[in-house]
Amino acid sequence: GENVEQHPSTLSVQEGDSAVIKCTYSDSASNYFPWYKQELGKRPQLIIDIRSNVGEKKDQRIAVTLNKTAKHFSLHITETQPEDSAVYFCAASLGYGQNFVFGPGTRLSVLP
Amino acid sequence: EPEVTQTPSHQVTQMGQEVILRCVPISNHLYFYWYRQILGQKVEFLVSFYNNEISEKSEIFDDQFSVERPDGSNFTLKIRSTKLEDSAMYFCASRPTISSYNEQFFGPGTRLTVL
């Protein structure tokens, strides 16, 4: 089955700096890759996603890149703010209706 | 904006007791999921449900677990005889069928504590 790895497990950056979180997946048939942000005690919320026919997607300060050949995808957050502090989970899915396989998460701390 | 809701927010039970966790998916969604998250760990898939039947389940979802959609709005997860290791946050999620994206919308979770 699909296996998703995520690095780093913790990441501390200064406010205003960029943060990059990387994930790899094992099943080349996976075609949908969402990123969820989970603040302490709250539900995971989708922040950005990318489909396998797209190499890069950007939404304001966040962007995701996908390398299908290498089977890895990355989340990039620019101009980080304290409210970006949370646990970020990547996931991979075989697509329509399929469950998500989540990575172990990255705890991002943005220091003021 | 419509949201997935879950009740209760926190459930405490004795080992061996049955618990039912309830979810109300977004009204026009037809795919439903249960995930669990043990404290400090990643979110793990339990089961997906579509057209009134289980479409996929993980190895975690053994005979102690069952799901049901008893009416047009609720989606429940039952654990027949709880074990200490069932203590976790349980998230319900739903997604629409008519969509070019596969986003799943998560509920706020039910924290289950088994004593």
mmCIF file of C-alpha atoms in Angstrom:
data_model
loop_
_atom_site.group_PDB
_atom_site.id
_atom_site.type_symbol
_atom_site.label_atom_id
_atom_site.label_comp_id
_atom_site.label_asym_id
_atom_site.label_seq_id
_atom_site.Cartn_x
_atom_site.Cartn_y
_atom_site.Cartn_z
ATOM 1 C CA GLY A 1 0.000 0.000 0.000
ATOM 2 C CA GLU A 2 0.887 3.656 -0.111
ATOM 3 C CA ASN A 3 3.465 4.986 2.345
ATOM 4 C CA VAL A 4 4.066 8.692 2.861
ATOM 5 C CA GLU A 5 7.136 10.065 4.577
ATOM 6 C CA GLN A 6 7.577 13.644 5.662
ATOM 7 C CA HIS A 7 10.543 15.749 6.708
ATOM 8 C CA PRO A 8 11.451 17.482 8.872
ATOM 9 C CA SER A 9 9.408 16.437 11.888
ATOM 10 C CA THR A 10 9.948 19.837 13.483
ATOM 11 C CA LEU A 11 10.886 23.133 11.908
ATOM 12 C CA SER A 12 11.573 26.484 13.520
ATOM 13 C CA VAL A 13 11.917 29.624 11.445
ATOM 14 C CA GLN A 14 12.102 33.325 12.147
ATOM 15 C CA GLU A 15 9.103 35.391 11.221
ATOM 16 C CA GLY A 16 9.420 36.523 7.632
ATOM 17 C CA ASP A 17 11.622 33.632 6.581
ATOM 18 C CA SER A 18 10.511 30.801 4.300
ATOM 19 C CA ALA A 19 9.634 27.274 5.379
ATOM 20 C CA VAL A 20 9.856 24.154 3.248
ATOM 21 C CA ILE A 21 8.375 20.771 4.129
ATOM 22 C CA LYS A 22 9.051 17.750 1.966
ATOM 23 C CA CYS A 23 7.103 14.538 1.452
ATOM 24 C CA THR A 24 7.731 11.374 -0.505
ATOM 25 C CA TYR A 25 5.252 8.728 -1.510
ATOM 26 C CA SER A 26 5.635 5.156 -2.662
ATOM 27 C CA ASP A 27 2.693 4.382 -4.940
ATOM 28 C CA SER A 28 3.204 5.845 -8.406
ATOM 29 C CA ALA A 29 -0.561 5.541 -8.996
ATOM 30 C CA SER A 30 -1.287 8.227 -6.394
ATOM 31 C CA ASN A 31 -2.596 11.280 -8.167
ATOM 32 C CA TYR A 32 -3.830 13.735 -5.563
ATOM 33 C CA PHE A 33 -1.709 15.367 -2.875
ATOM 34 C CA PRO A 34 -3.342 17.637 -0.298
ATOM 35 C CA TRP A 35 -1.690 19.546 2.509
ATOM 36 C CA TYR A 36 -3.532 20.020 5.772
ATOM 37 C CA LYS A 37 -2.798 22.436 8.601
ATOM 38 C CA GLN A 38 -3.783 21.408 12.100
ATOM 39 C CA GLU A 39 -3.666 23.918 14.899
ATOM 40 C CA LEU A 40 -3.524 22.608 18.436
ATOM 41 C CA GLY A 41 -6.753 20.855 19.365
ATOM 42 C CA LYS A 42 -8.453 21.666 16.087
ATOM 43 C CA ARG A 43 -9.464 19.798 12.966
ATOM 44 C CA PRO A 44 -7.133 19.378 9.999
ATOM 45 C CA GLN A 45 -7.910 21.997 7.371
ATOM 46 C CA LEU A 46 -6.903 21.887 3.734
ATOM 47 C CA ILE A 47 -4.530 24.680 2.788
ATOM 48 C CA ILE A 48 -3.493 23.655 -0.700
ATOM 49 C CA ASP A 49 -3.586 20.605 -2.932
ATOM 50 C CA ILE A 50 -2.080 19.470 -6.183
ATOM 51 C CA ARG A 51 -3.069 16.892 -8.744
ATOM 52 C CA SER A 52 -0.669 14.694 -10.609
ATOM 53 C CA ASN A 53 -1.096 16.526 -13.894
ATOM 54 C CA VAL A 54 0.218 19.747 -12.344
ATOM 55 C CA GLY A 55 3.822 20.447 -11.384
ATOM 56 C CA GLU A 56 3.350 23.511 -9.240
ATOM 57 C CA LYS A 57 0.506 25.401 -7.640
ATOM 58 C CA LYS A 58 0.581 28.652 -5.744
ATOM 59 C CA ASP A 59 -1.872 30.436 -3.498
ATOM 60 C CA GLN A 60 -0.593 33.705 -2.044
ATOM 61 C CA ARG A 61 2.180 32.804 0.406
ATOM 62 C CA ILE A 62 1.945 29.060 -0.026
ATOM 63 C CA ALA A 63 2.973 26.891 -2.925
ATOM 64 C CA VAL A 64 3.268 23.202 -3.599
ATOM 65 C CA THR A 65 5.531 21.478 -6.091
ATOM 66 C CA LEU A 66 5.227 17.917 -7.344
ATOM 67 C CA ASN A 67 7.872 15.737 -8.943
ATOM 68 C CA LYS A 68 6.096 12.616 -10.176
ATOM 69 C CA THR A 69 9.253 10.966 -11.410
ATOM 70 C CA ALA A 70 10.918 11.212 -8.031
ATOM 71 C CA LYS A 71 7.623 10.747 -6.195
ATOM 72 C CA HIS A 72 8.019 13.698 -3.940
ATOM 73 C CA PHE A 73 6.153 16.899 -3.288
ATOM 74 C CA SER A 74 6.918 19.916 -1.178
ATOM 75 C CA LEU A 75 5.116 22.702 0.623
ATOM 76 C CA HIS A 76 6.654 26.160 0.539
ATOM 77 C CA ILE A 77 5.527 28.947 2.838
ATOM 78 C CA THR A 78 7.032 32.376 2.245
ATOM 79 C CA GLU A 79 7.029 35.398 4.562
ATOM 80 C CA THR A 80 6.039 33.220 7.497
ATOM 81 C CA GLN A 81 3.906 34.682 10.255
ATOM 82 C CA PRO A 82 3.335 33.507 13.843
ATOM 83 C CA GLU A 83 -0.143 32.301 12.881
ATOM 84 C CA ASP A 84 1.479 29.840 10.483
ATOM 85 C CA SER A 85 2.641 27.906 13.551
ATOM 86 C CA ALA A 86 0.869 24.522 13.455
ATOM 87 C CA VAL A 87 1.352 20.903 12.481
ATOM 88 C CA TYR A 88 1.309 20.374 8.735
ATOM 89 C CA PHE A 89 0.370 17.032 7.223
ATOM 90 C CA CYS A 90 0.904 15.972 3.655
ATOM 91 C CA ALA A 91 -1.177 13.176 2.184
ATOM 92 C CA ALA A 92 -1.437 11.087 -0.931
ATOM 93 C CA SER A 93 -4.489 9.582 -2.523
ATOM 94 C CA LEU A 94 -5.242 7.323 -5.449
ATOM 95 C CA GLY A 95 -7.927 9.755 -6.412
ATOM 96 C CA TYR A 96 -11.663 9.909 -6.647
ATOM 97 C CA GLY A 97 -13.236 8.731 -3.433
ATOM 98 C CA GLN A 98 -10.087 7.088 -2.173
ATOM 99 C CA ASN A 99 -8.862 7.531 1.362
ATOM 100 C CA PHE A 100 -5.872 9.658 2.212
ATOM 101 C CA VAL A 101 -2.600 8.274 3.484
ATOM 102 C CA PHE A 102 -1.071 10.926 5.684
ATOM 103 C CA GLY A 103 2.526 11.691 6.440
ATOM 104 C CA PRO A 104 3.620 11.827 10.086
ATOM 105 C CA GLY A 105 3.405 15.619 10.223
ATOM 106 C CA THR A 106 5.748 18.568 10.646
ATOM 107 C CA ARG A 107 5.467 20.875 13.625
ATOM 108 C CA LEU A 108 6.242 24.361 12.342
ATOM 109 C CA SER A 109 7.093 27.084 14.813
ATOM 110 C CA VAL A 110 7.407 30.644 13.568
ATOM 111 C CA LEU A 111 9.376 32.681 16.040
ATOM 112 C CA PRO A 112 8.599 36.403 16.353
ATOM 113 C CA GLU B 1 -19.892 27.863 4.950
ATOM 114 C CA PRO B 2 -21.171 24.336 5.693
ATOM 115 C CA GLU B 3 -19.050 22.211 8.001
ATOM 116 C CA VAL B 4 -18.851 18.620 9.156
ATOM 117 C CA THR B 5 -20.016 18.339 12.762
ATOM 118 C CA GLN B 6 -19.257 15.663 15.328
ATOM 119 C CA THR B 7 -20.657 14.730 18.720
ATOM 120 C CA PRO B 8 -19.637 14.387 21.425
ATOM 121 C CA SER B 9 -16.486 16.462 21.497
ATOM 122 C CA HIS B 10 -15.087 14.292 24.285
ATOM 123 C CA GLN B 11 -16.142 10.796 25.323
ATOM 124 C CA VAL B 12 -14.791 8.982 28.350
ATOM 125 C CA THR B 13 -15.574 5.292 28.702
ATOM 126 C CA GLN B 14 -14.492 2.228 30.611
ATOM 127 C CA MET B 15 -12.546 -0.501 28.860
ATOM 128 C CA GLY B 16 -14.899 -3.074 27.376
ATOM 129 C CA GLN B 17 -17.783 -0.660 26.944
ATOM 130 C CA GLU B 18 -19.395 0.194 23.630
ATOM 131 C CA VAL B 19 -19.191 3.710 22.251
ATOM 132 C CA ILE B 20 -20.894 5.382 19.325
ATOM 133 C CA LEU B 21 -19.341 8.427 17.763
ATOM 134 C CA ARG B 22 -21.604 10.584 15.661
ATOM 135 C CA CYS B 23 -20.963 12.710 12.625
ATOM 136 C CA VAL B 24 -23.130 14.888 10.433
ATOM 137 C CA PRO B 25 -21.419 15.241 7.057
ATOM 138 C CA ILE B 26 -21.975 18.216 4.782
ATOM 139 C CA SER B 27 -25.425 17.780 3.314
ATOM 140 C CA ASN B 28 -24.659 17.291 -0.373
ATOM 141 C CA HIS B 29 -21.659 15.015 0.249
ATOM 142 C CA LEU B 30 -21.912 11.312 -0.442
ATOM 143 C CA TYR B 31 -18.474 9.931 0.477
ATOM 144 C CA PHE B 32 -17.773 9.601 4.175
ATOM 145 C CA TYR B 33 -14.673 8.673 6.115
ATOM 146 C CA TRP B 34 -13.465 7.968 9.608
ATOM 147 C CA TYR B 35 -9.880 8.645 10.614
ATOM 148 C CA ARG B 36 -8.193 8.460 13.973
ATOM 149 C CA GLN B 37 -5.243 10.304 15.434
ATOM 150 C CA ILE B 38 -3.474 8.969 18.490
ATOM 151 C CA LEU B 39 -2.059 11.839 20.522
ATOM 152 C CA GLY B 40 1.014 13.273 18.854
ATOM 153 C CA GLN B 41 0.851 10.914 15.897
ATOM 154 C CA LYS B 42 -0.348 11.137 12.335
ATOM 155 C CA VAL B 43 -3.888 10.865 11.091
ATOM 156 C CA GLU B 44 -4.713 7.256 10.157
ATOM 157 C CA PHE B 45 -7.445 6.079 7.830
ATOM 158 C CA LEU B 46 -10.073 3.727 9.281
ATOM 159 C CA VAL B 47 -12.898 3.349 6.791
ATOM 160 C CA SER B 48 -14.658 4.943 3.846
ATOM 161 C CA PHE B 49 -18.361 4.659 3.095
ATOM 162 C CA TYR B 50 -20.321 5.271 -0.074
ATOM 163 C CA ASN B 51 -23.768 4.337 -1.276
ATOM 164 C CA ASN B 52 -24.657 2.806 2.073
ATOM 165 C CA GLU B 53 -21.760 0.413 2.183
ATOM 166 C CA ILE B 54 -18.123 0.288 3.175
ATOM 167 C CA SER B 55 -15.953 0.981 0.151
ATOM 168 C CA GLU B 56 -12.586 0.578 1.829
ATOM 169 C CA LYS B 57 -11.247 -0.191 5.292
ATOM 170 C CA SER B 58 -7.832 -0.334 6.871
ATOM 171 C CA GLU B 59 -6.339 -3.098 8.984
ATOM 172 C CA ILE B 60 -7.124 -1.005 12.050
ATOM 173 C CA PHE B 61 -10.829 -1.367 11.287
ATOM 174 C CA ASP B 62 -11.348 -4.849 12.733
ATOM 175 C CA ASP B 63 -14.499 -6.631 13.867
ATOM 176 C CA GLN B 64 -14.807 -4.349 16.880
ATOM 177 C CA PHE B 65 -15.596 -1.433 14.594
ATOM 178 C CA SER B 66 -18.691 -0.782 12.530
ATOM 179 C CA VAL B 67 -20.159 2.164 10.674
ATOM 180 C CA GLU B 68 -23.695 3.060 9.857
ATOM 181 C CA ARG B 69 -25.712 5.735 8.167
ATOM 182 C CA PRO B 70 -28.960 5.310 10.100
ATOM 183 C CA ASP B 71 -30.761 8.195 8.431
ATOM 184 C CA GLY B 72 -30.175 10.833 5.796
ATOM 185 C CA SER B 73 -27.866 12.953 7.882
ATOM 186 C CA ASN B 74 -25.909 10.988 10.495
ATOM 187 C CA PHE B 75 -22.855 8.811 9.996
ATOM 188 C CA THR B 76 -21.788 6.806 13.037
ATOM 189 C CA LEU B 77 -18.749 4.855 14.152
ATOM 190 C CA LYS B 78 -19.345 2.159 16.746
ATOM 191 C CA ILE B 79 -16.642 0.481 18.786
ATOM 192 C CA ARG B 80 -18.177 -2.597 20.416
ATOM 193 C CA SER B 81 -15.723 -3.345 23.196
ATOM 194 C CA THR B 82 -13.268 -0.523 23.708
ATOM 195 C CA LYS B 83 -9.626 -1.129 24.499
ATOM 196 C CA LEU B 84 -7.125 1.207 26.091
ATOM 197 C CA GLU B 85 -5.389 1.596 22.745
ATOM 198 C CA ASP B 86 -8.573 2.933 21.175
ATOM 199 C CA SER B 87 -7.957 6.199 23.006
ATOM 200 C CA ALA B 88 -7.483 8.762 20.257
ATOM 201 C CA MET B 89 -9.064 11.652 18.432
ATOM 202 C CA TYR B 90 -11.538 10.379 15.872
ATOM 203 C CA PHE B 91 -12.195 12.546 12.840
ATOM 204 C CA CYS B 92 -15.076 12.195 10.450
ATOM 205 C CA ALA B 93 -14.648 13.581 6.926
ATOM 206 C CA SER B 94 -16.837 13.907 3.872
ATOM 207 C CA ARG B 95 -16.423 14.858 0.253
ATOM 208 C CA PRO B 96 -18.723 15.632 -2.637
ATOM 209 C CA THR B 97 -18.974 13.307 -5.598
ATOM 210 C CA ILE B 98 -19.397 15.955 -8.228
ATOM 211 C CA SER B 99 -16.061 17.648 -7.997
ATOM 212 C CA SER B 100 -12.906 17.878 -9.974
ATOM 213 C CA TYR B 101 -10.999 17.866 -6.694
ATOM 214 C CA ASN B 102 -10.766 15.236 -4.009
ATOM 215 C CA GLU B 103 -10.760 17.507 -0.993
ATOM 216 C CA GLN B 104 -12.074 15.924 2.160
ATOM 217 C CA PHE B 105 -13.639 18.179 4.749
ATOM 218 C CA PHE B 106 -12.857 17.182 8.311
ATOM 219 C CA GLY B 107 -15.041 17.502 11.365
ATOM 220 C CA PRO B 108 -13.724 18.897 14.665
ATOM 221 C CA GLY B 109 -13.116 15.435 16.059
ATOM 222 C CA THR B 110 -14.219 13.413 19.071
ATOM 223 C CA ARG B 111 -11.614 12.765 21.694
ATOM 224 C CA LEU B 112 -12.153 9.235 23.011
ATOM 225 C CA THR B 113 -10.568 8.330 26.324
ATOM 226 C CA VAL B 114 -10.727 4.696 27.391
ATOM 227 C CA LEU B 115 -9.974 4.086 31.059
#
